[in-house]
């Protein structure tokens, strides 16, 4: 059962637990396959430190596995504008209003007061924002906040539906959604199992 083995391997190697305090949150609609979901405002610095950084202070790149777009680089127009908002003292306090925010899907979400606890989460929308915040983490101030949707979902079809819906709001080529196909994911995970040196052989 290759699919089960792949899932177990990913859970052993890439499942992470994280918690983040919110400035405020509201529950969103529940359904049979989405038992919990929240729209929250969180500090940008806490977002980076608690969700994006690993123990070595590096970016947890695997939290973007379900994202259909890779990071476009800091020089792209949209990312330059995001960074410009962070650097501008007049606009950074409005960051949450000027940015579309981030969508996170997790099979296990627990809320305790202002704290949201996640287990095995994926950033399914907001890869550009997340990477710019990570690369600009030394510039982040307490007045920079970001809107985050936290959605508890485990069913692959529901997750794919969320990915499609949240990424269709900005221009994405239909071919980029091929990344959601199970076979493409399996091939990607196969190659990621090798070290960089082994991949170059």
mmCIF file with all atom_site columns, C-alpha atoms in Angstrom:
data_model
loop_
_atom_site.group_PDB
_atom_site.id
_atom_site.type_symbol
_atom_site.label_atom_id
_atom_site.label_alt_id
_atom_site.label_comp_id
_atom_site.label_asym_id
_atom_site.label_entity_id
_atom_site.label_seq_id
_atom_site.pdbx_PDB_ins_code
_atom_site.Cartn_x
_atom_site.Cartn_y
_atom_site.Cartn_z
_atom_site.occupancy
_atom_site.B_iso_or_equiv
_atom_site.pdbx_formal_charge
_atom_site.auth_seq_id
_atom_site.auth_comp_id
_atom_site.auth_asym_id
_atom_site.auth_atom_id
_atom_site.pdbx_PDB_model_num
ATOM 1   C CA . UNK A 1 1   ? 0.000   0.000  0.000   1.00 0.00 ? 1   UNK A CA 1
ATOM 2   C CA . UNK A 1 2   ? 2.229   2.778  -1.316  1.00 0.00 ? 2   UNK A CA 1
ATOM 3   C CA . UNK A 1 3   ? -0.171  5.587  -0.394  1.00 0.00 ? 3   UNK A CA 1
ATOM 4   C CA . UNK A 1 4   ? -0.356  4.474  3.245   1.00 0.00 ? 4   UNK A CA 1
ATOM 5   C CA . UNK A 1 5   ? 3.428   4.111  3.457   1.00 0.00 ? 5   UNK A CA 1
ATOM 6   C CA . UNK A 1 6   ? 3.929   7.588  1.974   1.00 0.00 ? 6   UNK A CA 1
ATOM 7   C CA . UNK A 1 7   ? 1.429   9.089  4.417   1.00 0.00 ? 7   UNK A CA 1
ATOM 8   C CA . UNK A 1 8   ? 3.111   7.395  7.390   1.00 0.00 ? 8   UNK A CA 1
ATOM 9   C CA . UNK A 1 9   ? 6.579   8.493  6.199   1.00 0.00 ? 9   UNK A CA 1
ATOM 10  C CA . UNK A 1 10  ? 5.387   12.098 5.856   1.00 0.00 ? 10  UNK A CA 1
ATOM 11  C CA . UNK A 1 11  ? 3.812   12.007 9.303   1.00 0.00 ? 11  UNK A CA 1
ATOM 12  C CA . UNK A 1 12  ? 7.053   10.687 10.815  1.00 0.00 ? 12  UNK A CA 1
ATOM 13  C CA . UNK A 1 13  ? 9.331   13.172 9.071   1.00 0.00 ? 13  UNK A CA 1
ATOM 14  C CA . UNK A 1 14  ? 7.279   16.319 8.524   1.00 0.00 ? 14  UNK A CA 1
ATOM 15  C CA . UNK A 1 15  ? 4.435   16.504 11.041  1.00 0.00 ? 15  UNK A CA 1
ATOM 16  C CA . UNK A 1 16  ? 4.967   19.386 13.412  1.00 0.00 ? 16  UNK A CA 1
ATOM 17  C CA . UNK A 1 17  ? 3.068   20.828 16.318  1.00 0.00 ? 17  UNK A CA 1
ATOM 18  C CA . UNK A 1 18  ? 2.825   24.566 16.757  1.00 0.00 ? 18  UNK A CA 1
ATOM 19  C CA . UNK A 1 19  ? 0.886   27.115 18.779  1.00 0.00 ? 19  UNK A CA 1
ATOM 20  C CA . UNK A 1 20  ? 0.215   30.782 18.212  1.00 0.00 ? 20  UNK A CA 1
ATOM 21  C CA . UNK A 1 21  ? -1.541  33.449 20.250  1.00 0.00 ? 21  UNK A CA 1
ATOM 22  C CA . UNK A 1 22  ? -4.095  35.514 18.384  1.00 0.00 ? 22  UNK A CA 1
ATOM 23  C CA . UNK A 1 23  ? -4.919  39.197 18.713  1.00 0.00 ? 23  UNK A CA 1
ATOM 24  C CA . UNK A 1 24  ? -8.507  38.107 18.145  1.00 0.00 ? 24  UNK A CA 1
ATOM 25  C CA . UNK A 1 25  ? -10.418 35.393 16.310  1.00 0.00 ? 25  UNK A CA 1
ATOM 26  C CA . UNK A 1 26  ? -13.912 34.457 15.215  1.00 0.00 ? 26  UNK A CA 1
ATOM 27  C CA . UNK A 1 27  ? -15.219 30.963 14.448  1.00 0.00 ? 27  UNK A CA 1
ATOM 28  C CA . UNK A 1 28  ? -16.328 30.283 10.884  1.00 0.00 ? 28  UNK A CA 1
ATOM 29  C CA . UNK A 1 29  ? -18.998 27.907 9.628   1.00 0.00 ? 29  UNK A CA 1
ATOM 30  C CA . UNK A 1 30  ? -18.653 24.212 10.454  1.00 0.00 ? 30  UNK A CA 1
ATOM 31  C CA . UNK A 1 31  ? -19.522 21.284 8.223   1.00 0.00 ? 31  UNK A CA 1
ATOM 32  C CA . UNK A 1 32  ? -19.296 17.510 8.328   1.00 0.00 ? 32  UNK A CA 1
ATOM 33  C CA . UNK A 1 33  ? -15.737 17.481 6.957   1.00 0.00 ? 33  UNK A CA 1
ATOM 34  C CA . UNK A 1 34  ? -14.636 20.821 8.455   1.00 0.00 ? 34  UNK A CA 1
ATOM 35  C CA . UNK A 1 35  ? -15.307 20.513 12.203  1.00 0.00 ? 35  UNK A CA 1
ATOM 36  C CA . UNK A 1 36  ? -13.513 23.760 13.107  1.00 0.00 ? 36  UNK A CA 1
ATOM 37  C CA . UNK A 1 37  ? -12.362 26.896 11.307  1.00 0.00 ? 37  UNK A CA 1
ATOM 38  C CA . UNK A 1 38  ? -11.380 30.366 12.457  1.00 0.00 ? 38  UNK A CA 1
ATOM 39  C CA . UNK A 1 39  ? -10.473 33.739 11.035  1.00 0.00 ? 39  UNK A CA 1
ATOM 40  C CA . UNK A 1 40  ? -7.780  35.196 13.262  1.00 0.00 ? 40  UNK A CA 1
ATOM 41  C CA . UNK A 1 41  ? -5.555  38.216 13.495  1.00 0.00 ? 41  UNK A CA 1
ATOM 42  C CA . UNK A 1 42  ? -2.028  37.316 14.612  1.00 0.00 ? 42  UNK A CA 1
ATOM 43  C CA . UNK A 1 43  ? 1.197   39.240 15.068  1.00 0.00 ? 43  UNK A CA 1
ATOM 44  C CA . UNK A 1 44  ? 3.468   38.878 12.043  1.00 0.00 ? 44  UNK A CA 1
ATOM 45  C CA . UNK A 1 45  ? 6.510   38.260 14.245  1.00 0.00 ? 45  UNK A CA 1
ATOM 46  C CA . UNK A 1 46  ? 4.702   35.481 16.142  1.00 0.00 ? 46  UNK A CA 1
ATOM 47  C CA . UNK A 1 47  ? 3.513   34.009 12.828  1.00 0.00 ? 47  UNK A CA 1
ATOM 48  C CA . UNK A 1 48  ? 7.105   33.694 11.619  1.00 0.00 ? 48  UNK A CA 1
ATOM 49  C CA . UNK A 1 49  ? 8.623   32.542 14.909  1.00 0.00 ? 49  UNK A CA 1
ATOM 50  C CA . UNK A 1 50  ? 5.912   30.062 15.886  1.00 0.00 ? 50  UNK A CA 1
ATOM 51  C CA . UNK A 1 51  ? 4.796   28.637 12.548  1.00 0.00 ? 51  UNK A CA 1
ATOM 52  C CA . UNK A 1 52  ? 7.512   29.162 9.942   1.00 0.00 ? 52  UNK A CA 1
ATOM 53  C CA . UNK A 1 53  ? 10.814  28.690 11.813  1.00 0.00 ? 53  UNK A CA 1
ATOM 54  C CA . UNK A 1 54  ? 12.203  25.293 12.741  1.00 0.00 ? 54  UNK A CA 1
ATOM 55  C CA . UNK A 1 55  ? 14.436  24.629 15.739  1.00 0.00 ? 55  UNK A CA 1
ATOM 56  C CA . UNK A 1 56  ? 17.496  25.744 13.753  1.00 0.00 ? 56  UNK A CA 1
ATOM 57  C CA . UNK A 1 57  ? 15.899  29.062 12.795  1.00 0.00 ? 57  UNK A CA 1
ATOM 58  C CA . UNK A 1 58  ? 15.412  27.973 9.179   1.00 0.00 ? 58  UNK A CA 1
ATOM 59  C CA . UNK A 1 59  ? 12.239  28.112 7.095   1.00 0.00 ? 59  UNK A CA 1
ATOM 60  C CA . UNK A 1 60  ? 10.023  25.024 7.340   1.00 0.00 ? 60  UNK A CA 1
ATOM 61  C CA . UNK A 1 61  ? 9.733   24.653 3.561   1.00 0.00 ? 61  UNK A CA 1
ATOM 62  C CA . UNK A 1 62  ? 7.536   21.549 3.801   1.00 0.00 ? 62  UNK A CA 1
ATOM 63  C CA . UNK A 1 63  ? 4.644   23.564 5.253   1.00 0.00 ? 63  UNK A CA 1
ATOM 64  C CA . UNK A 1 64  ? 4.144   24.800 1.663   1.00 0.00 ? 64  UNK A CA 1
ATOM 65  C CA . UNK A 1 65  ? 3.830   21.312 0.123   1.00 0.00 ? 65  UNK A CA 1
ATOM 66  C CA . UNK A 1 66  ? 0.108   21.814 -0.536  1.00 0.00 ? 66  UNK A CA 1
ATOM 67  C CA . UNK A 1 67  ? 0.639   25.273 -2.048  1.00 0.00 ? 67  UNK A CA 1
ATOM 68  C CA . UNK A 1 68  ? 0.286   25.376 -5.840  1.00 0.00 ? 68  UNK A CA 1
ATOM 69  C CA . UNK A 1 69  ? 2.826   28.189 -6.253  1.00 0.00 ? 69  UNK A CA 1
ATOM 70  C CA . UNK A 1 70  ? 6.416   28.243 -5.131  1.00 0.00 ? 70  UNK A CA 1
ATOM 71  C CA . UNK A 1 71  ? 8.011   31.419 -3.806  1.00 0.00 ? 71  UNK A CA 1
ATOM 72  C CA . UNK A 1 72  ? 8.503   33.818 -6.726  1.00 0.00 ? 72  UNK A CA 1
ATOM 73  C CA . UNK A 1 73  ? 11.464  35.598 -5.132  1.00 0.00 ? 73  UNK A CA 1
ATOM 74  C CA . UNK A 1 74  ? 11.807  38.951 -3.432  1.00 0.00 ? 74  UNK A CA 1
ATOM 75  C CA . UNK A 1 75  ? 12.241  40.797 -6.736  1.00 0.00 ? 75  UNK A CA 1
ATOM 76  C CA . UNK A 1 76  ? 8.796   39.923 -8.110  1.00 0.00 ? 76  UNK A CA 1
ATOM 77  C CA . UNK A 1 77  ? 6.403   42.866 -8.166  1.00 0.00 ? 77  UNK A CA 1
ATOM 78  C CA . UNK A 1 78  ? 3.926   41.492 -5.644  1.00 0.00 ? 78  UNK A CA 1
ATOM 79  C CA . UNK A 1 79  ? 6.648   40.506 -3.176  1.00 0.00 ? 79  UNK A CA 1
ATOM 80  C CA . UNK A 1 80  ? 8.445   43.819 -3.550  1.00 0.00 ? 80  UNK A CA 1
ATOM 81  C CA . UNK A 1 81  ? 5.186   45.541 -2.648  1.00 0.00 ? 81  UNK A CA 1
ATOM 82  C CA . UNK A 1 82  ? 4.695   43.301 0.401   1.00 0.00 ? 82  UNK A CA 1
ATOM 83  C CA . UNK A 1 83  ? 8.210   44.108 1.569   1.00 0.00 ? 83  UNK A CA 1
ATOM 84  C CA . UNK A 1 84  ? 7.608   47.803 0.869   1.00 0.00 ? 84  UNK A CA 1
ATOM 85  C CA . UNK A 1 85  ? 4.588   47.735 3.190   1.00 0.00 ? 85  UNK A CA 1
ATOM 86  C CA . UNK A 1 86  ? 6.709   46.161 5.932   1.00 0.00 ? 86  UNK A CA 1
ATOM 87  C CA . UNK A 1 87  ? 9.437   48.791 5.569   1.00 0.00 ? 87  UNK A CA 1
ATOM 88  C CA . UNK A 1 88  ? 7.073   51.777 5.430   1.00 0.00 ? 88  UNK A CA 1
ATOM 89  C CA . UNK A 1 89  ? 6.306   53.085 8.953   1.00 0.00 ? 89  UNK A CA 1
ATOM 90  C CA . UNK A 1 90  ? 3.104   54.685 7.669   1.00 0.00 ? 90  UNK A CA 1
ATOM 91  C CA . UNK A 1 91  ? 1.631   51.537 6.090   1.00 0.00 ? 91  UNK A CA 1
ATOM 92  C CA . UNK A 1 92  ? 2.951   48.602 8.120   1.00 0.00 ? 92  UNK A CA 1
ATOM 93  C CA . UNK A 1 93  ? 0.305   49.021 10.822  1.00 0.00 ? 93  UNK A CA 1
ATOM 94  C CA . UNK A 1 94  ? -2.254  48.491 8.024   1.00 0.00 ? 94  UNK A CA 1
ATOM 95  C CA . UNK A 1 95  ? -0.550  45.302 6.802   1.00 0.00 ? 95  UNK A CA 1
ATOM 96  C CA . UNK A 1 96  ? -3.548  43.083 7.637   1.00 0.00 ? 96  UNK A CA 1
ATOM 97  C CA . UNK A 1 97  ? -5.788  45.372 5.577   1.00 0.00 ? 97  UNK A CA 1
ATOM 98  C CA . UNK A 1 98  ? -3.432  45.631 2.604   1.00 0.00 ? 98  UNK A CA 1
ATOM 99  C CA . UNK A 1 99  ? -2.605  41.913 2.422   1.00 0.00 ? 99  UNK A CA 1
ATOM 100 C CA . UNK A 1 100 ? -4.922  39.014 1.539   1.00 0.00 ? 100 UNK A CA 1
ATOM 101 C CA . UNK A 1 101 ? -3.531  36.991 4.426   1.00 0.00 ? 101 UNK A CA 1
ATOM 102 C CA . UNK A 1 102 ? -2.765  33.306 4.769   1.00 0.00 ? 102 UNK A CA 1
ATOM 103 C CA . UNK A 1 103 ? -4.851  30.133 4.794   1.00 0.00 ? 103 UNK A CA 1
ATOM 104 C CA . UNK A 1 104 ? -3.669  27.222 6.935   1.00 0.00 ? 104 UNK A CA 1
ATOM 105 C CA . UNK A 1 105 ? -5.170  23.731 6.890   1.00 0.00 ? 105 UNK A CA 1
ATOM 106 C CA . UNK A 1 106 ? -4.541  21.251 9.684   1.00 0.00 ? 106 UNK A CA 1
ATOM 107 C CA . UNK A 1 107 ? -6.095  17.868 10.508  1.00 0.00 ? 107 UNK A CA 1
ATOM 108 C CA . UNK A 1 108 ? -6.034  18.803 14.189  1.00 0.00 ? 108 UNK A CA 1
ATOM 109 C CA . UNK A 1 109 ? -6.847  22.277 15.548  1.00 0.00 ? 109 UNK A CA 1
ATOM 110 C CA . UNK A 1 110 ? -7.404  23.011 19.227  1.00 0.00 ? 110 UNK A CA 1
ATOM 111 C CA . UNK A 1 111 ? -8.303  26.415 20.622  1.00 0.00 ? 111 UNK A CA 1
ATOM 112 C CA . UNK A 1 112 ? -7.508  27.315 24.221  1.00 0.00 ? 112 UNK A CA 1
ATOM 113 C CA . UNK A 1 113 ? -8.463  30.893 24.975  1.00 0.00 ? 113 UNK A CA 1
ATOM 114 C CA . UNK A 1 114 ? -6.513  33.157 22.622  1.00 0.00 ? 114 UNK A CA 1
ATOM 115 C CA . UNK A 1 115 ? -4.151  30.308 21.607  1.00 0.00 ? 115 UNK A CA 1
ATOM 116 C CA . UNK A 1 116 ? -4.588  28.176 18.491  1.00 0.00 ? 116 UNK A CA 1
ATOM 117 C CA . UNK A 1 117 ? -2.776  24.825 18.574  1.00 0.00 ? 117 UNK A CA 1
ATOM 118 C CA . UNK A 1 118 ? -1.975  23.056 15.307  1.00 0.00 ? 118 UNK A CA 1
ATOM 119 C CA . UNK A 1 119 ? -0.727  19.590 14.482  1.00 0.00 ? 119 UNK A CA 1
ATOM 120 C CA . UNK A 1 120 ? 0.635   18.792 11.029  1.00 0.00 ? 120 UNK A CA 1
ATOM 121 C CA . UNK A 1 121 ? -0.430  22.022 9.323   1.00 0.00 ? 121 UNK A CA 1
ATOM 122 C CA . UNK A 1 122 ? 0.024   23.253 5.759   1.00 0.00 ? 122 UNK A CA 1
ATOM 123 C CA . UNK A 1 123 ? 0.052   26.815 4.405   1.00 0.00 ? 123 UNK A CA 1
ATOM 124 C CA . UNK A 1 124 ? -2.211  26.263 1.378   1.00 0.00 ? 124 UNK A CA 1
ATOM 125 C CA . UNK A 1 125 ? -2.439  29.924 0.408   1.00 0.00 ? 125 UNK A CA 1
ATOM 126 C CA . UNK A 1 126 ? -0.095  32.781 1.272   1.00 0.00 ? 126 UNK A CA 1
ATOM 127 C CA . UNK A 1 127 ? 3.266   31.318 0.281   1.00 0.00 ? 127 UNK A CA 1
ATOM 128 C CA . UNK A 1 128 ? 4.450   34.680 -1.062  1.00 0.00 ? 128 UNK A CA 1
ATOM 129 C CA . UNK A 1 129 ? 3.396   36.577 2.056   1.00 0.00 ? 129 UNK A CA 1
ATOM 130 C CA . UNK A 1 130 ? 4.904   33.930 4.347   1.00 0.00 ? 130 UNK A CA 1
ATOM 131 C CA . UNK A 1 131 ? 8.257   33.913 2.563   1.00 0.00 ? 131 UNK A CA 1
ATOM 132 C CA . UNK A 1 132 ? 8.495   37.715 2.507   1.00 0.00 ? 132 UNK A CA 1
ATOM 133 C CA . UNK A 1 133 ? 7.684   37.860 6.218   1.00 0.00 ? 133 UNK A CA 1
ATOM 134 C CA . UNK A 1 134 ? 10.356  35.218 6.834   1.00 0.00 ? 134 UNK A CA 1
ATOM 135 C CA . UNK A 1 135 ? 13.016  37.033 4.801   1.00 0.00 ? 135 UNK A CA 1
ATOM 136 C CA . UNK A 1 136 ? 12.055  40.349 6.458   1.00 0.00 ? 136 UNK A CA 1
ATOM 137 C CA . UNK A 1 137 ? 11.752  38.928 9.986   1.00 0.00 ? 137 UNK A CA 1
ATOM 138 C CA . UNK A 1 138 ? 14.373  41.324 11.381  1.00 0.00 ? 138 UNK A CA 1
ATOM 139 C CA . UNK A 1 139 ? 12.203  44.253 10.216  1.00 0.00 ? 139 UNK A CA 1
ATOM 140 C CA . UNK A 1 140 ? 8.961   43.049 11.797  1.00 0.00 ? 140 UNK A CA 1
ATOM 141 C CA . UNK A 1 141 ? 7.534   45.280 14.500  1.00 0.00 ? 141 UNK A CA 1
ATOM 142 C CA . UNK A 1 142 ? 4.767   44.725 17.037  1.00 0.00 ? 142 UNK A CA 1
ATOM 143 C CA . UNK A 1 143 ? 2.266   46.759 15.023  1.00 0.00 ? 143 UNK A CA 1
ATOM 144 C CA . UNK A 1 144 ? 2.393   44.411 12.012  1.00 0.00 ? 144 UNK A CA 1
ATOM 145 C CA . UNK A 1 145 ? -0.448  41.874 12.054  1.00 0.00 ? 145 UNK A CA 1
ATOM 146 C CA . UNK A 1 146 ? -1.715  39.384 9.498   1.00 0.00 ? 146 UNK A CA 1
ATOM 147 C CA . UNK A 1 147 ? -5.101  37.776 8.854   1.00 0.00 ? 147 UNK A CA 1
ATOM 148 C CA . UNK A 1 148 ? -4.985  33.987 8.971   1.00 0.00 ? 148 UNK A CA 1
ATOM 149 C CA . UNK A 1 149 ? -7.713  31.464 8.231   1.00 0.00 ? 149 UNK A CA 1
ATOM 150 C CA . UNK A 1 150 ? -7.223  28.272 10.235  1.00 0.00 ? 150 UNK A CA 1
ATOM 151 C CA . UNK A 1 151 ? -9.233  25.365 8.808   1.00 0.00 ? 151 UNK A CA 1
ATOM 152 C CA . UNK A 1 152 ? -9.424  21.879 10.297  1.00 0.00 ? 152 UNK A CA 1
ATOM 153 C CA . UNK A 1 153 ? -9.726  19.390 7.451   1.00 0.00 ? 153 UNK A CA 1
ATOM 154 C CA . UNK A 1 154 ? -8.329  15.941 6.819   1.00 0.00 ? 154 UNK A CA 1
ATOM 155 C CA . UNK A 1 155 ? -10.183 14.705 3.744   1.00 0.00 ? 155 UNK A CA 1
ATOM 156 C CA . UNK A 1 156 ? -7.835  15.120 0.712   1.00 0.00 ? 156 UNK A CA 1
ATOM 157 C CA . UNK A 1 157 ? -10.727 16.172 -1.539  1.00 0.00 ? 157 UNK A CA 1
ATOM 158 C CA . UNK A 1 158 ? -11.788 18.894 0.898   1.00 0.00 ? 158 UNK A CA 1
ATOM 159 C CA . UNK A 1 159 ? -8.195  20.112 1.234   1.00 0.00 ? 159 UNK A CA 1
ATOM 160 C CA . UNK A 1 160 ? -7.860  20.216 -2.568  1.00 0.00 ? 160 UNK A CA 1
ATOM 161 C CA . UNK A 1 161 ? -11.139 22.164 -2.773  1.00 0.00 ? 161 UNK A CA 1
ATOM 162 C CA . UNK A 1 162 ? -9.814  24.707 -0.253  1.00 0.00 ? 162 UNK A CA 1
ATOM 163 C CA . UNK A 1 163 ? -6.529  25.020 -2.180  1.00 0.00 ? 163 UNK A CA 1
ATOM 164 C CA . UNK A 1 164 ? -8.376  25.588 -5.444  1.00 0.00 ? 164 UNK A CA 1
ATOM 165 C CA . UNK A 1 165 ? -10.804 28.117 -3.977  1.00 0.00 ? 165 UNK A CA 1
ATOM 166 C CA . UNK A 1 166 ? -8.212  30.191 -2.136  1.00 0.00 ? 166 UNK A CA 1
ATOM 167 C CA . UNK A 1 167 ? -5.792  30.230 -5.074  1.00 0.00 ? 167 UNK A CA 1
ATOM 168 C CA . UNK A 1 168 ? -8.355  31.026 -7.770  1.00 0.00 ? 168 UNK A CA 1
ATOM 169 C CA . UNK A 1 169 ? -8.782  34.510 -6.299  1.00 0.00 ? 169 UNK A CA 1
ATOM 170 C CA . UNK A 1 170 ? -5.462  35.504 -7.844  1.00 0.00 ? 170 UNK A CA 1
ATOM 171 C CA . UNK A 1 171 ? -4.255  34.504 -11.297 1.00 0.00 ? 171 UNK A CA 1
ATOM 172 C CA . UNK A 1 172 ? -3.010  30.922 -11.309 1.00 0.00 ? 172 UNK A CA 1
ATOM 173 C CA . UNK A 1 173 ? -2.526  28.879 -14.453 1.00 0.00 ? 173 UNK A CA 1
ATOM 174 C CA . UNK A 1 174 ? -4.702  25.743 -14.616 1.00 0.00 ? 174 UNK A CA 1
ATOM 175 C CA . UNK A 1 175 ? -1.537  23.702 -15.152 1.00 0.00 ? 175 UNK A CA 1
ATOM 176 C CA . UNK A 1 176 ? -0.310  24.723 -11.679 1.00 0.00 ? 176 UNK A CA 1
ATOM 177 C CA . UNK A 1 177 ? -3.209  22.809 -10.124 1.00 0.00 ? 177 UNK A CA 1
ATOM 178 C CA . UNK A 1 178 ? -1.608  19.599 -11.421 1.00 0.00 ? 178 UNK A CA 1
ATOM 179 C CA . UNK A 1 179 ? 0.450   19.837 -8.216  1.00 0.00 ? 179 UNK A CA 1
ATOM 180 C CA . UNK A 1 180 ? -2.679  18.664 -6.366  1.00 0.00 ? 180 UNK A CA 1
ATOM 181 C CA . UNK A 1 181 ? -2.818  15.339 -8.215  1.00 0.00 ? 181 UNK A CA 1
ATOM 182 C CA . UNK A 1 182 ? -1.906  12.352 -5.975  1.00 0.00 ? 182 UNK A CA 1
ATOM 183 C CA . UNK A 1 183 ? 0.599   10.948 -8.512  1.00 0.00 ? 183 UNK A CA 1
ATOM 184 C CA . UNK A 1 184 ? 2.429   14.275 -8.817  1.00 0.00 ? 184 UNK A CA 1
ATOM 185 C CA . UNK A 1 185 ? 2.638   14.528 -5.017  1.00 0.00 ? 185 UNK A CA 1
ATOM 186 C CA . UNK A 1 186 ? 4.049   10.999 -4.791  1.00 0.00 ? 186 UNK A CA 1
ATOM 187 C CA . UNK A 1 187 ? 6.714   11.761 -7.394  1.00 0.00 ? 187 UNK A CA 1
ATOM 188 C CA . UNK A 1 188 ? 7.670   14.966 -5.569  1.00 0.00 ? 188 UNK A CA 1
ATOM 189 C CA . UNK A 1 189 ? 7.965   13.139 -2.238  1.00 0.00 ? 189 UNK A CA 1
ATOM 190 C CA . UNK A 1 190 ? 10.067  10.408 -3.895  1.00 0.00 ? 190 UNK A CA 1
ATOM 191 C CA . UNK A 1 191 ? 12.651  12.932 -5.076  1.00 0.00 ? 191 UNK A CA 1
ATOM 192 C CA . UNK A 1 192 ? 12.572  14.889 -1.821  1.00 0.00 ? 192 UNK A CA 1
ATOM 193 C CA . UNK A 1 193 ? 13.591  11.708 0.023   1.00 0.00 ? 193 UNK A CA 1
ATOM 194 C CA . UNK A 1 194 ? 17.055  12.056 -1.548  1.00 0.00 ? 194 UNK A CA 1
ATOM 195 C CA . UNK A 1 195 ? 19.680  14.480 -0.358  1.00 0.00 ? 195 UNK A CA 1
ATOM 196 C CA . UNK A 1 196 ? 20.743  17.408 -2.578  1.00 0.00 ? 196 UNK A CA 1
ATOM 197 C CA . UNK A 1 197 ? 23.954  15.566 -3.422  1.00 0.00 ? 197 UNK A CA 1
ATOM 198 C CA . UNK A 1 198 ? 22.038  12.453 -4.479  1.00 0.00 ? 198 UNK A CA 1
ATOM 199 C CA . UNK A 1 199 ? 19.647  14.518 -6.610  1.00 0.00 ? 199 UNK A CA 1
ATOM 200 C CA . UNK A 1 200 ? 22.568  15.939 -8.629  1.00 0.00 ? 200 UNK A CA 1
ATOM 201 C CA . UNK A 1 201 ? 23.912  12.518 -9.637  1.00 0.00 ? 201 UNK A CA 1
#
